[in-house]
mmCIF file of C-alpha atoms in Angstrom:
data_model
loop_
_atom_site.group_PDB
_atom_site.id
_atom_site.type_symbol
_atom_site.label_atom_id
_atom_site.label_comp_id
_atom_site.label_asym_id
_atom_site.label_seq_id
_atom_site.Cartn_x
_atom_site.Cartn_y
_atom_site.Cartn_z
ATOM 1 C CA ALA A 18 -11.865 47.029 -5.364
ATOM 2 C CA ALA A 19 -10.315 48.903 -8.230
ATOM 3 C CA ARG A 20 -9.120 52.430 -7.603
ATOM 4 C CA GLY A 21 -8.361 55.021 -10.273
ATOM 5 C CA GLY A 22 -8.975 58.656 -11.137
ATOM 6 C CA GLY A 23 -7.264 61.803 -12.338
ATOM 7 C CA LYS A 24 -8.112 64.588 -14.765
ATOM 8 C CA ALA A 25 -10.926 62.650 -16.427
ATOM 9 C CA ALA A 26 -12.780 62.328 -13.113
ATOM 10 C CA ARG A 27 -12.161 65.934 -12.101
ATOM 11 C CA SER A 28 -13.220 67.253 -15.497
ATOM 12 C CA ARG A 29 -16.757 66.005 -14.826
ATOM 13 C CA VAL A 30 -17.096 68.312 -11.840
ATOM 14 C CA ILE A 31 -19.352 71.219 -12.766
ATOM 15 C CA ARG A 32 -19.169 74.431 -10.750
ATOM 16 C CA ARG A 33 -22.416 76.130 -11.695
ATOM 17 C CA LEU A 34 -24.499 77.173 -8.720
ATOM 18 C CA SER A 35 -25.980 80.345 -7.288
ATOM 19 C CA THR A 36 -23.782 82.450 -5.007
ATOM 20 C CA ALA A 37 -25.981 81.646 -1.984
ATOM 21 C CA ALA A 38 -25.821 77.908 -2.592
ATOM 22 C CA VAL A 39 -22.054 78.104 -2.932
ATOM 23 C CA ARG A 40 -21.846 79.902 0.437
ATOM 24 C CA TRP A 41 -23.759 77.088 2.136
ATOM 25 C CA THR A 42 -21.672 74.429 0.401
ATOM 26 C CA LEU A 43 -18.437 76.099 1.432
ATOM 27 C CA LEU A 44 -19.703 76.428 5.007
ATOM 28 C CA ALA A 45 -20.495 72.719 5.044
ATOM 29 C CA ALA A 46 -17.007 71.963 3.738
ATOM 30 C CA LEU A 47 -15.403 74.132 6.392
ATOM 31 C CA LEU A 48 -17.423 72.495 9.155
ATOM 32 C CA LEU A 49 -16.593 69.035 7.839
ATOM 33 C CA SER A 50 -12.944 69.970 7.811
ATOM 34 C CA ALA A 51 -13.159 71.442 11.309
ATOM 35 C CA ALA A 52 -14.931 68.334 12.590
ATOM 36 C CA SER A 53 -12.243 66.080 11.160
ATOM 37 C CA CYS A 54 -9.543 68.176 12.831
ATOM 38 C CA GLY A 55 -11.372 68.668 16.124
ATOM 39 C CA ASP A 56 -11.481 72.463 15.800
ATOM 40 C CA PRO A 57 -14.796 74.294 16.378
ATOM 41 C CA PRO A 58 -16.070 76.462 13.502
ATOM 42 C CA ASP A 59 -16.302 80.234 13.809
ATOM 43 C CA ALA A 60 -19.936 81.109 14.474
ATOM 44 C CA THR A 61 -19.503 84.867 14.928
ATOM 45 C CA GLY A 62 -21.540 85.887 11.883
ATOM 46 C CA ALA A 63 -24.494 83.729 12.887
ATOM 47 C CA GLU A 64 -24.469 84.945 16.479
ATOM 48 C CA ASP A 65 -24.612 88.552 15.261
ATOM 49 C CA ARG A 66 -28.007 87.621 13.791
ATOM 50 C CA GLY A 67 -29.276 86.012 16.985
ATOM 51 C CA PHE A 68 -28.583 82.454 15.858
ATOM 52 C CA ARG A 69 -26.013 80.193 17.475
ATOM 53 C CA PRO A 70 -25.141 77.192 15.236
ATOM 54 C CA ASP A 71 -24.286 73.897 16.869
ATOM 55 C CA ALA A 72 -20.503 73.424 16.672
ATOM 56 C CA GLY A 73 -20.956 69.696 16.066
ATOM 57 C CA ALA A 74 -23.408 70.020 13.163
ATOM 58 C CA VAL A 75 -22.806 70.164 9.407
ATOM 59 C CA PRO A 76 -25.393 72.036 7.255
ATOM 60 C CA GLN A 77 -27.276 69.623 4.995
ATOM 61 C CA LEU A 78 -28.425 70.981 1.625
ATOM 62 C CA THR A 79 -31.592 69.468 0.164
ATOM 63 C CA PRO A 80 -31.124 67.357 -2.991
ATOM 64 C CA ASP A 81 -32.624 70.123 -5.159
ATOM 65 C CA GLY A 82 -30.475 72.820 -3.539
ATOM 66 C CA SER A 83 -33.448 74.960 -2.474
ATOM 67 C CA SER A 84 -33.060 74.714 1.301
ATOM 68 C CA VAL A 85 -30.585 73.772 3.994
ATOM 69 C CA ALA A 86 -31.013 72.076 7.368
ATOM 70 C CA ILE A 87 -28.823 73.457 10.131
ATOM 71 C CA SER A 88 -28.794 72.776 13.854
ATOM 72 C CA GLY A 89 -28.621 75.563 16.406
ATOM 73 C CA SER A 90 -30.523 77.770 18.814
ATOM 74 C CA MET A 91 -32.379 81.020 18.229
ATOM 75 C CA ALA A 92 -32.771 83.687 20.936
ATOM 76 C CA ARG A 93 -31.674 81.382 23.770
ATOM 77 C CA GLN A 94 -34.199 78.699 22.841
ATOM 78 C CA SER A 95 -33.268 75.021 23.050
ATOM 79 C CA PRO A 96 -31.197 73.734 20.097
ATOM 80 C CA ARG A 97 -33.140 72.262 17.191
ATOM 81 C CA ILE A 98 -32.875 71.844 13.432
ATOM 82 C CA TRP A 99 -33.954 74.719 11.203
ATOM 83 C CA LEU A 100 -34.932 74.467 7.533
ATOM 84 C CA VAL A 101 -33.795 77.636 5.791
ATOM 85 C CA PRO A 102 -34.020 78.829 2.172
ATOM 86 C CA ALA A 103 -30.619 78.424 0.549
ATOM 87 C CA ASP A 104 -30.556 82.087 -0.466
ATOM 88 C CA ARG A 105 -30.320 83.135 3.186
ATOM 89 C CA GLU A 106 -26.943 83.312 4.875
ATOM 90 C CA TYR A 107 -28.226 82.293 8.327
ATOM 91 C CA PRO A 108 -31.592 81.430 9.905
ATOM 92 C CA ASP A 109 -33.556 84.331 11.356
ATOM 93 C CA PRO A 110 -37.114 84.798 12.615
ATOM 94 C CA GLU A 111 -38.270 86.002 9.203
ATOM 95 C CA ALA A 112 -36.792 83.135 7.200
ATOM 96 C CA GLY A 113 -36.830 79.417 7.811
ATOM 97 C CA ARG A 114 -38.685 77.284 10.298
ATOM 98 C CA PRO A 115 -37.751 74.857 13.062
ATOM 99 C CA LEU A 116 -38.513 71.214 12.295
ATOM 100 C CA SER A 117 -40.959 69.578 14.658
ATOM 101 C CA GLY A 118 -39.409 66.668 16.542
ATOM 102 C CA SER A 119 -35.820 67.880 16.028
ATOM 103 C CA ASP A 120 -35.065 69.236 19.515
ATOM 104 C CA GLY A 121 -31.501 68.370 20.522
ATOM 105 C CA ALA A 122 -30.819 66.574 17.226
ATOM 106 C CA LEU A 123 -28.114 66.960 14.561
ATOM 107 C CA PRO A 124 -28.807 66.799 10.791
ATOM 108 C CA LEU A 125 -26.808 64.087 8.998
ATOM 109 C CA GLY A 126 -28.276 63.837 5.487
ATOM 110 C CA TRP A 127 -31.405 63.688 3.329
ATOM 111 C CA ASN A 128 -33.294 60.664 2.103
ATOM 112 C CA HIS A 129 -33.238 59.983 -1.630
ATOM 113 C CA ALA A 130 -36.611 61.658 -2.219
ATOM 114 C CA GLY A 131 -35.653 64.779 -0.257
ATOM 115 C CA ASP A 132 -38.798 64.672 1.919
ATOM 116 C CA ALA A 133 -37.171 63.353 5.107
ATOM 117 C CA LEU A 134 -34.028 64.266 7.016
ATOM 118 C CA LEU A 135 -31.735 61.775 8.723
ATOM 119 C CA ILE A 136 -30.993 63.042 12.219
ATOM 120 C CA TRP A 137 -28.954 61.815 15.197
ATOM 121 C CA ARG A 138 -30.063 62.070 18.790
ATOM 122 C CA SER A 139 -29.041 60.155 21.914
ATOM 123 C CA GLY A 140 -27.078 57.495 20.029
ATOM 124 C CA THR A 141 -29.736 56.752 17.409
ATOM 125 C CA LEU A 142 -30.046 57.618 13.712
ATOM 126 C CA MET A 143 -33.634 58.607 12.941
ATOM 127 C CA GLU A 144 -35.564 59.576 9.823
ATOM 128 C CA LEU A 145 -37.526 62.811 10.338
ATOM 129 C CA PRO A 146 -40.280 63.438 7.737
ATOM 130 C CA LEU A 147 -40.713 67.077 6.736
ATOM 131 C CA ALA A 148 -44.485 66.562 6.800
ATOM 132 C CA GLY A 149 -44.344 66.812 10.592
ATOM 133 C CA SER A 150 -44.785 63.236 11.787
ATOM 134 C CA ALA A 151 -42.602 61.829 14.567
ATOM 135 C CA PRO A 152 -39.033 60.709 13.750
ATOM 136 C CA ARG A 153 -38.612 57.007 12.981
ATOM 137 C CA PRO A 154 -35.629 55.176 14.522
ATOM 138 C CA VAL A 155 -33.293 53.725 11.893
ATOM 139 C CA VAL A 156 -30.262 52.252 13.685
ATOM 140 C CA ARG A 157 -28.230 52.708 16.861
ATOM 141 C CA THR A 158 -24.770 54.233 16.440
ATOM 142 C CA PRO A 159 -22.513 56.258 18.756
ATOM 143 C CA LEU A 160 -21.325 58.564 15.956
ATOM 144 C CA ALA A 161 -23.151 61.665 14.729
ATOM 145 C CA ARG A 162 -21.523 61.846 11.301
ATOM 146 C CA PRO A 163 -23.042 62.529 7.871
ATOM 147 C CA ALA A 164 -24.842 59.584 6.273
ATOM 148 C CA ALA A 165 -26.363 58.940 2.845
ATOM 149 C CA GLN A 166 -29.300 57.051 1.399
ATOM 150 C CA LEU A 167 -29.096 54.989 -1.777
ATOM 151 C CA ALA A 168 -31.852 54.824 -4.387
ATOM 152 C CA ASP A 169 -33.107 51.502 -2.975
ATOM 153 C CA GLY A 170 -33.628 53.062 0.461
ATOM 154 C CA GLY A 171 -30.542 51.669 2.196
ATOM 155 C CA TRP A 172 -28.735 54.004 4.596
ATOM 156 C CA VAL A 173 -24.912 54.155 4.481
ATOM 157 C CA PHE A 174 -23.227 55.420 7.642
ATOM 158 C CA THR A 175 -20.117 55.234 9.817
ATOM 159 C CA PRO A 176 -20.816 52.751 12.652
ATOM 160 C CA GLU A 177 -17.887 53.574 14.931
ATOM 161 C CA PRO A 178 -14.592 55.497 14.989
ATOM 162 C CA ASN A 179 -11.801 54.234 12.730
ATOM 163 C CA SER A 180 -14.000 51.876 10.729
ATOM 164 C CA ALA A 181 -15.224 51.251 7.202
ATOM 165 C CA LEU A 182 -18.766 52.164 6.154
ATOM 166 C CA SER A 183 -21.821 50.078 7.002
ATOM 167 C CA ILE A 184 -25.239 49.908 5.350
ATOM 168 C CA LEU A 185 -28.692 49.240 6.734
ATOM 169 C CA PRO A 186 -30.553 47.692 3.767
ATOM 170 C CA PRO A 187 -34.261 48.430 3.244
ATOM 171 C CA ASN A 188 -36.508 46.620 5.749
ATOM 172 C CA ALA A 189 -33.463 45.230 7.591
ATOM 173 C CA THR A 190 -32.955 45.477 11.340
ATOM 174 C CA GLU A 191 -29.193 44.914 11.444
ATOM 175 C CA PRO A 192 -26.530 46.743 9.419
ATOM 176 C CA ARG A 193 -23.836 44.950 7.408
ATOM 177 C CA PRO A 194 -20.414 46.036 6.071
ATOM 178 C CA PHE A 195 -20.563 48.274 3.003
ATOM 179 C CA THR A 196 -16.873 49.006 2.388
ATOM 180 C CA THR A 197 -13.640 47.310 3.444
ATOM 181 C CA LEU A 198 -10.507 49.020 4.671
ATOM 182 C CA GLU A 199 -7.558 48.348 2.401
ATOM 183 C CA ALA A 200 -3.905 48.257 3.400
ATOM 184 C CA GLY A 201 -2.794 51.633 4.736
ATOM 185 C CA GLU A 202 -6.327 52.920 5.319
ATOM 186 C CA PHE A 203 -7.463 54.173 8.713
ATOM 187 C CA SER A 204 -11.175 54.812 8.175
ATOM 188 C CA HIS A 205 -13.975 55.526 5.672
ATOM 189 C CA GLY A 206 -16.524 58.235 6.369
ATOM 190 C CA TYR A 207 -18.714 61.147 5.277
ATOM 191 C CA PRO A 208 -20.692 59.251 2.597
ATOM 192 C CA GLN A 209 -22.728 61.447 0.263
ATOM 193 C CA SER A 210 -25.110 60.215 -2.412
ATOM 194 C CA LEU A 211 -24.929 61.753 -5.869
ATOM 195 C CA PRO A 212 -28.154 62.430 -7.826
ATOM 196 C CA GLY A 213 -29.708 59.122 -8.833
ATOM 197 C CA GLY A 214 -28.679 57.396 -5.622
ATOM 198 C CA GLN A 215 -26.393 54.873 -7.338
ATOM 199 C CA ILE A 216 -22.989 56.482 -6.749
ATOM 200 C CA LEU A 217 -21.519 57.632 -3.441
ATOM 201 C CA LEU A 218 -18.725 59.949 -2.470
ATOM 202 C CA HIS A 219 -16.789 59.079 0.630
ATOM 203 C CA VAL A 220 -13.624 60.135 2.408
ATOM 204 C CA VAL A 221 -10.767 57.699 2.994
ATOM 205 C CA ARG A 222 -8.399 58.585 5.799
ATOM 206 C CA GLU A 223 -5.003 57.023 5.347
ATOM 207 C CA GLN A 224 -2.797 55.878 8.192
ATOM 208 C CA SER A 225 -0.526 58.729 7.114
ATOM 209 C CA HIS A 226 -3.407 61.020 8.234
ATOM 210 C CA GLU A 227 -4.053 62.228 4.690
ATOM 211 C CA ASN A 228 -7.600 62.333 3.318
ATOM 212 C CA THR A 229 -8.622 61.081 -0.119
ATOM 213 C CA VAL A 230 -12.037 61.838 -1.633
ATOM 214 C CA GLU A 231 -13.284 58.869 -3.645
ATOM 215 C CA MET A 232 -16.269 57.975 -5.792
ATOM 216 C CA LEU A 233 -17.820 54.601 -4.972
ATOM 217 C CA ALA A 234 -19.753 53.059 -7.866
ATOM 218 C CA PRO A 235 -22.072 50.020 -7.892
ATOM 219 C CA GLY A 236 -20.092 46.814 -7.555
ATOM 220 C CA GLY A 237 -17.610 48.398 -5.178
ATOM 221 C CA ASN A 238 -15.413 50.108 -7.790
ATOM 222 C CA ARG A 239 -13.547 53.025 -6.220
ATOM 223 C CA LYS A 240 -12.218 56.015 -8.137
ATOM 224 C CA ILE A 241 -9.962 58.632 -6.546
ATOM 225 C CA LEU A 242 -11.126 62.198 -7.181
ATOM 226 C CA PHE A 243 -8.924 64.272 -4.858
ATOM 227 C CA ARG A 244 -5.833 63.432 -2.853
ATOM 228 C CA ASN A 245 -4.698 65.264 0.286
ATOM 229 C CA ALA A 246 -8.158 66.845 0.524
ATOM 230 C CA SER A 247 -10.285 67.885 3.432
ATOM 231 C CA PRO A 248 -13.704 66.198 3.583
ATOM 232 C CA ALA A 249 -15.579 67.473 0.531
ATOM 233 C CA ALA A 250 -19.024 69.003 0.600
ATOM 234 C CA TRP A 251 -21.117 68.700 -2.531
ATOM 235 C CA MET A 252 -24.503 69.813 -3.766
ATOM 236 C CA GLY A 253 -26.419 68.114 -6.550
ATOM 237 C CA ASP A 254 -29.206 69.834 -8.447
ATOM 238 C CA SER A 255 -31.216 67.281 -10.402
ATOM 239 C CA ARG A 256 -32.977 70.021 -12.356
ATOM 240 C CA ALA A 257 -29.770 71.595 -13.640
ATOM 241 C CA GLY A 258 -27.631 68.465 -13.494
ATOM 242 C CA THR A 259 -24.971 70.194 -11.434
ATOM 243 C CA VAL A 260 -22.537 69.102 -8.776
ATOM 244 C CA TYR A 261 -20.350 71.436 -6.755
ATOM 245 C CA TRP A 262 -17.193 70.428 -4.924
ATOM 246 C CA ALA A 263 -15.498 72.339 -2.112
ATOM 247 C CA GLN A 264 -11.980 71.131 -1.505
ATOM 248 C CA GLY A 265 -9.320 72.120 0.975
ATOM 249 C CA SER A 266 -5.957 70.744 1.980
#
């Protein structure tokens, strides 16, 4: 697959979001970076408000940027996933609600329509409708890492450590390879679907242990956006046509 990039790609990145949404996006980026390095995130601020976030979870912003799903426990209750307005810094009893059927689960990503959350529990990816019905098993996988859904309904995910991405096509029961590791690459991971569901972001980890954030277009064309970057968190707002990138090194 072709790989390119540079200023032209970066110039299309638009940083135009509310302060609250930026806070959530930066938190997601920090947690992604911490997860890739094996270091637990600092949860002090959340605990001061009676909420203990799950150290293994990454906040998942809804496609329209209005809410965020985060896993954790409130007032010594069992861990579950909370849906919180994006203008709140942390969940609290007055804001947000726990999602039914999410006990002990981690949020991994939203479906293309934004009305169901992909969760991971006990080695299985499941689709949890916000309407309150029971989660639907999608595919077995040992990894609880962010996944993404394409416009056609296919789920893209990381099947195992140190691998390329796989996809479970619509109505399929077995996943198939979605990307292929090229020379010098260690793994592909953290896929994230851009508005429209046709283009993905993903992180390439090189054998040199450097991370590269790439854009994966239909047909398998790959374009480098950032080199030597921590896993990037993004938020797309279809109403405003905005995308936000958080990048570290």
